PDB file of N, CA and C in Angstrom:
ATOM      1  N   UNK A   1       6.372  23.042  19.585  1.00 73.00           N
ATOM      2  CA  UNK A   1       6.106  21.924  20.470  1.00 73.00           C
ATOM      3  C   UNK A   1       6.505  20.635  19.745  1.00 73.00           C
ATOM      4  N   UNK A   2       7.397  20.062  20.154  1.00 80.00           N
ATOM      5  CA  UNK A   2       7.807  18.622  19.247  1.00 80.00           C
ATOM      6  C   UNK A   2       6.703  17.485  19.413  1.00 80.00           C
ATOM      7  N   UNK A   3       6.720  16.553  18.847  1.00 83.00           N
ATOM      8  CA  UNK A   3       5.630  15.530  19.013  1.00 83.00           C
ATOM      9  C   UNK A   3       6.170  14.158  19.714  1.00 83.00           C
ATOM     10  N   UNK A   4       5.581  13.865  20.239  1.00 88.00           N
ATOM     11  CA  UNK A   4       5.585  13.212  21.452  1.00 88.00           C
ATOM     12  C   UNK A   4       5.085  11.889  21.223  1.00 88.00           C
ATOM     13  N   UNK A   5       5.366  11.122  20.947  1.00 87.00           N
ATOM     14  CA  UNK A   5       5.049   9.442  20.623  1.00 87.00           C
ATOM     15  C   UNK A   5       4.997   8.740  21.917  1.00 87.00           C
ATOM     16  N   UNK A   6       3.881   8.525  22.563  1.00 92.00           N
ATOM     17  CA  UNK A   6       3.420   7.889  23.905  1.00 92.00           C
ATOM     18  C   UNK A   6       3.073   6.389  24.092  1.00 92.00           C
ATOM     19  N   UNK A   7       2.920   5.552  24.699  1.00 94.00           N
ATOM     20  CA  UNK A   7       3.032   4.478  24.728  1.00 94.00           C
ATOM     21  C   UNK A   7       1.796   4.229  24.091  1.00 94.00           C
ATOM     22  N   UNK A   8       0.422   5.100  24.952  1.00 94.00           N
ATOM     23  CA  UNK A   8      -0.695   5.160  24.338  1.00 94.00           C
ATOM     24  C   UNK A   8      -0.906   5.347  22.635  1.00 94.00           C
ATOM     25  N   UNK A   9      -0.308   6.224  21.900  1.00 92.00           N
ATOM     26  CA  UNK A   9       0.262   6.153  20.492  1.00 92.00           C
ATOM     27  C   UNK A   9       0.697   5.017  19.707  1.00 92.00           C
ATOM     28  N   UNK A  10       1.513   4.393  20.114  1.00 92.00           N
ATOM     29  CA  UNK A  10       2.581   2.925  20.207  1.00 92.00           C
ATOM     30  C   UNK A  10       1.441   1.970  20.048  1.00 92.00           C
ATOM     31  N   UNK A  11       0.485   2.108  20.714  1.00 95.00           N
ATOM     32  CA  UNK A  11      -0.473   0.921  21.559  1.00 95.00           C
ATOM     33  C   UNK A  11      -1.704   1.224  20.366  1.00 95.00           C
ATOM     34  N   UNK A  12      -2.048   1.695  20.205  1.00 94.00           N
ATOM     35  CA  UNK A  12      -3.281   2.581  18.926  1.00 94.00           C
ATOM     36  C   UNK A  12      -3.082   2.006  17.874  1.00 94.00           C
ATOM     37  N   UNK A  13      -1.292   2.533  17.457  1.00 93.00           N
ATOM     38  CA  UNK A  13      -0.822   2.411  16.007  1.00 93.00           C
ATOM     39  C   UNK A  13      -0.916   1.131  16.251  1.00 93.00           C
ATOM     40  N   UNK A  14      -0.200   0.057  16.617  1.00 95.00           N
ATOM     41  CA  UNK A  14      -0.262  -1.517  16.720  1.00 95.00           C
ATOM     42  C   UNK A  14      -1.867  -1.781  16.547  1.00 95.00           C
ATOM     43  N   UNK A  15      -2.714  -1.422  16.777  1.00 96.00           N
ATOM     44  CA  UNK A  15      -4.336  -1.983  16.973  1.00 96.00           C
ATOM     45  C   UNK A  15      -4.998  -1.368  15.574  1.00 96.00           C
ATOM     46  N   UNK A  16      -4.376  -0.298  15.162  1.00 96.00           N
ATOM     47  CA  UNK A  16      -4.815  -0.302  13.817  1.00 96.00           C
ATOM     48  C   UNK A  16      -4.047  -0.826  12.204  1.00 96.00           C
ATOM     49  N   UNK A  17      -2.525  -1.175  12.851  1.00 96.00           N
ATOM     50  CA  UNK A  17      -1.873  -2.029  11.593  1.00 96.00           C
ATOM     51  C   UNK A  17      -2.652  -2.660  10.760  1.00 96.00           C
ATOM     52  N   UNK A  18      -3.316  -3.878  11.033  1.00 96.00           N
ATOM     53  CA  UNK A  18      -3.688  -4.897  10.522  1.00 96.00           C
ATOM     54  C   UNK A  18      -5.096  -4.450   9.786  1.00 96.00           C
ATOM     55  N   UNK A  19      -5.439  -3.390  10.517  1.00 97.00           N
ATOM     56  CA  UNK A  19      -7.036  -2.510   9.510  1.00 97.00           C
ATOM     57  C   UNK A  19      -5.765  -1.700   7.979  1.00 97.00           C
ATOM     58  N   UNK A  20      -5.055  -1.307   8.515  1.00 97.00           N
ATOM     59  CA  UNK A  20      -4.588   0.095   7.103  1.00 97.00           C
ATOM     60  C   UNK A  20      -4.060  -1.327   6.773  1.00 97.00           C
ATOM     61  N   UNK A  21      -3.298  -2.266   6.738  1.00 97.00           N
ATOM     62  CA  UNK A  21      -2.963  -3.266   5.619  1.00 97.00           C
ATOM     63  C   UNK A  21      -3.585  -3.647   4.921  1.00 97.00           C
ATOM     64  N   UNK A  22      -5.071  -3.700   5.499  1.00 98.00           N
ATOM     65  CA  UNK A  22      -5.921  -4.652   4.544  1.00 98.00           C
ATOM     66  C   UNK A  22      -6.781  -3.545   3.710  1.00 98.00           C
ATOM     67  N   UNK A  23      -6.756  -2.414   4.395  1.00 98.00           N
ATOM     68  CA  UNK A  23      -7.121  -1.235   3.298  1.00 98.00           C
ATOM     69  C   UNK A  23      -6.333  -0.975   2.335  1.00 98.00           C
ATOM     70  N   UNK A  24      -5.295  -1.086   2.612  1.00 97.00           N
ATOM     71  CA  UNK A  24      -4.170  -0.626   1.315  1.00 97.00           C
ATOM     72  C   UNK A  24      -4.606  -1.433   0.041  1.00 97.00           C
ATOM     73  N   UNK A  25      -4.341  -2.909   1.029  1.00 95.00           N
ATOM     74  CA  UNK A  25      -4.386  -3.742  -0.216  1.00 95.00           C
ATOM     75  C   UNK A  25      -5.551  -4.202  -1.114  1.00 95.00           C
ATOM     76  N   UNK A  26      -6.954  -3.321  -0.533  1.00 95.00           N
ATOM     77  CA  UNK A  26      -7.902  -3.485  -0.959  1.00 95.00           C
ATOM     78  C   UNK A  26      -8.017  -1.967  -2.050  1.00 95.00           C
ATOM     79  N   UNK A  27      -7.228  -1.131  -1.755  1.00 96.00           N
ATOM     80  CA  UNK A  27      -7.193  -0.237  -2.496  1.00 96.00           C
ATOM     81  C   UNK A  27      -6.162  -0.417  -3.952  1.00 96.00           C
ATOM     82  N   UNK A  28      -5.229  -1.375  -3.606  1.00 90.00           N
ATOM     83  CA  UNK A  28      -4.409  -1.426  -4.432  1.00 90.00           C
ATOM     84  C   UNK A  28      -5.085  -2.405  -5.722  1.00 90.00           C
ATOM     85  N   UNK A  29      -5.432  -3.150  -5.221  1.00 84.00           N
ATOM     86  CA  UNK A  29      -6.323  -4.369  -6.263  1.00 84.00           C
ATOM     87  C   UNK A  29      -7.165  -3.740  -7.124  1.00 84.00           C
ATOM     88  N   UNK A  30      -8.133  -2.910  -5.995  1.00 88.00           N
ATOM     89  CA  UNK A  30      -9.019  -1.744  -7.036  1.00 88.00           C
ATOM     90  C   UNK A  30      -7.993  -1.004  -7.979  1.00 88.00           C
ATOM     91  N   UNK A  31      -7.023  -0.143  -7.874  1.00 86.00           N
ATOM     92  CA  UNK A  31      -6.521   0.651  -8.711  1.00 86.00           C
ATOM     93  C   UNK A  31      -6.102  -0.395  -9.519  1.00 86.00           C
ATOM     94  N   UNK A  32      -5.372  -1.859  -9.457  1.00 79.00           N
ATOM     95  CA  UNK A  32      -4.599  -2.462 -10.431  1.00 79.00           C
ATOM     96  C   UNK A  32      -6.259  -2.761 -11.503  1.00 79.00           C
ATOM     97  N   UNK A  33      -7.457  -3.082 -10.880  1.00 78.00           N
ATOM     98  CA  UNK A  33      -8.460  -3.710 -11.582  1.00 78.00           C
ATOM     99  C   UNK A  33      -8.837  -2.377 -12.321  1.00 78.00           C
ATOM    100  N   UNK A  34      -9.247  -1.686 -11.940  1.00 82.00           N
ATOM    101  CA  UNK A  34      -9.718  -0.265 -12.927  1.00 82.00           C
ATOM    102  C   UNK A  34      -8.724   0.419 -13.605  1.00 82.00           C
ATOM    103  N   UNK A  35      -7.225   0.272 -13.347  1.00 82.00           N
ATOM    104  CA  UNK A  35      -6.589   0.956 -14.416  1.00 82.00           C
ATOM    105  C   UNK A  35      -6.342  -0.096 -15.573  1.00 82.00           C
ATOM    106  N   UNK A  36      -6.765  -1.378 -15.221  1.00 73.00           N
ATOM    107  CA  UNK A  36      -6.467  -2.624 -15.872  1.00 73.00           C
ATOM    108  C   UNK A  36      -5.058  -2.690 -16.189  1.00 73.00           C
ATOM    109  N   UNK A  37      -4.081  -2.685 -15.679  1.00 73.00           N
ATOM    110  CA  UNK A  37      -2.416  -2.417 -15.861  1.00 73.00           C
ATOM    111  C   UNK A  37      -2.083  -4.169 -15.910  1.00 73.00           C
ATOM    112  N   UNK A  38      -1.715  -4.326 -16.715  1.00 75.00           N
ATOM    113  CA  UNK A  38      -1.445  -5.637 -17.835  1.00 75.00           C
ATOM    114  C   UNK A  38       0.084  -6.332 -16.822  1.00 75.00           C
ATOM    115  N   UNK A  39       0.898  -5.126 -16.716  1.00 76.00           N
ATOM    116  CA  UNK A  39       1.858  -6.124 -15.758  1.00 76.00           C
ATOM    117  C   UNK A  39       1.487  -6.461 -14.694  1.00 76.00           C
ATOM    118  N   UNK A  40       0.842  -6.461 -13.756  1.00 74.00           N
ATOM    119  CA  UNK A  40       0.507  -7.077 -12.731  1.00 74.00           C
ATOM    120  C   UNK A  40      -0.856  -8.078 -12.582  1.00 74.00           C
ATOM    121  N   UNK A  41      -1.857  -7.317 -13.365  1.00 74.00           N
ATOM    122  CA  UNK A  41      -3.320  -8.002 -13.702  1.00 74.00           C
ATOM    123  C   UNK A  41      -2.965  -9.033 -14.176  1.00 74.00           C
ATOM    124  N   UNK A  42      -2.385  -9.911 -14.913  1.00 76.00           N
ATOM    125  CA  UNK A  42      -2.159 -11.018 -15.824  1.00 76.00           C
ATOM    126  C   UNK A  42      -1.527 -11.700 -14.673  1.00 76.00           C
ATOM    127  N   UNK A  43      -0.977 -11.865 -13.635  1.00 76.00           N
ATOM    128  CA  UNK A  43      -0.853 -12.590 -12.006  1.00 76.00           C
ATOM    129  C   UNK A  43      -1.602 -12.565 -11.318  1.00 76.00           C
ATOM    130  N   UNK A  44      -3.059 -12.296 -11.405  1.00 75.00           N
ATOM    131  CA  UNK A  44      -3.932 -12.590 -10.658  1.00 75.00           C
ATOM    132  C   UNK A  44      -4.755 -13.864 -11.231  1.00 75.00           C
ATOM    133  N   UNK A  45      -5.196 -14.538 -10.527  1.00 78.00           N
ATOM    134  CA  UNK A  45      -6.118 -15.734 -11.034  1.00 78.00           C
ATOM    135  C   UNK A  45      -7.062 -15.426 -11.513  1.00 78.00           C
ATOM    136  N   UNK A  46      -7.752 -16.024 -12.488  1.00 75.00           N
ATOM    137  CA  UNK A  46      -8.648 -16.335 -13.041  1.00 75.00           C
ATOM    138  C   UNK A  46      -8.964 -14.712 -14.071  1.00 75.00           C
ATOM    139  N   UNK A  47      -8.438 -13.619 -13.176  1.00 72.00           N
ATOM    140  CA  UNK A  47      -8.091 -12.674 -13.906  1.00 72.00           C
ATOM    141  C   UNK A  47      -7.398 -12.326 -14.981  1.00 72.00           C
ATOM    142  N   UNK A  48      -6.268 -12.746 -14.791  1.00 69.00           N
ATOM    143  CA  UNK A  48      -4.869 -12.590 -15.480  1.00 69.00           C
ATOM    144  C   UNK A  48      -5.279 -13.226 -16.423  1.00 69.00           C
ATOM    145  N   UNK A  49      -6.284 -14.712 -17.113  1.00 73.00           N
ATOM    146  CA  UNK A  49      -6.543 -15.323 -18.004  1.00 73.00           C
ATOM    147  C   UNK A  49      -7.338 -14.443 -19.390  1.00 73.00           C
ATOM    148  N   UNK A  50      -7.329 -13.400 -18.663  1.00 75.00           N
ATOM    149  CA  UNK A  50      -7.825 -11.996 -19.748  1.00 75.00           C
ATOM    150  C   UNK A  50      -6.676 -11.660 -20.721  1.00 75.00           C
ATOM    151  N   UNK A  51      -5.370 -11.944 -20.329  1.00 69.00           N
ATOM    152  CA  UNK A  51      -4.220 -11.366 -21.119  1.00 69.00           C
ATOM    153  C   UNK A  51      -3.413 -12.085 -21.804  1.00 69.00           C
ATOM    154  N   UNK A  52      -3.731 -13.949 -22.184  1.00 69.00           N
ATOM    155  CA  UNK A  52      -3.513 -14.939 -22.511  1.00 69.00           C
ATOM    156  C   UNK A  52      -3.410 -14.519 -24.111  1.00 69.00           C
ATOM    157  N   UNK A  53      -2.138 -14.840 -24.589  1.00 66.00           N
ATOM    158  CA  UNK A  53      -1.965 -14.650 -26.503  1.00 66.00           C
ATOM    159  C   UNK A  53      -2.282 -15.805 -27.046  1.00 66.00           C
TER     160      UNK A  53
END
């Protein structure tokens, strides 16, 4: 049975974009903050002032 992408589908995915973006990026911050990964952490504010020589 192939899958079938319906307007109703179309219409869902659009209404939940803006929720999985802001999950991602709330997931991503967590992984950059707990793995503490130095190239990117040191561009965050007030954060990044952790990696100052």
């Amino acid at each position: 049975m192939p899958l079938r992408i319906t307007r109703k589908h179309a219409e869902l995915a659009a209404k939940w974009t803006p929720t999985a973006i802001v999950y991602g990026a709330g997931t991503s911050l967590a992984v950059i903050y707990f793995t503490d990964w130095k190239v990117v952490a040191k561009y965050i504010p007030f954060y990044g002032s952790k990696f100052e020589e």
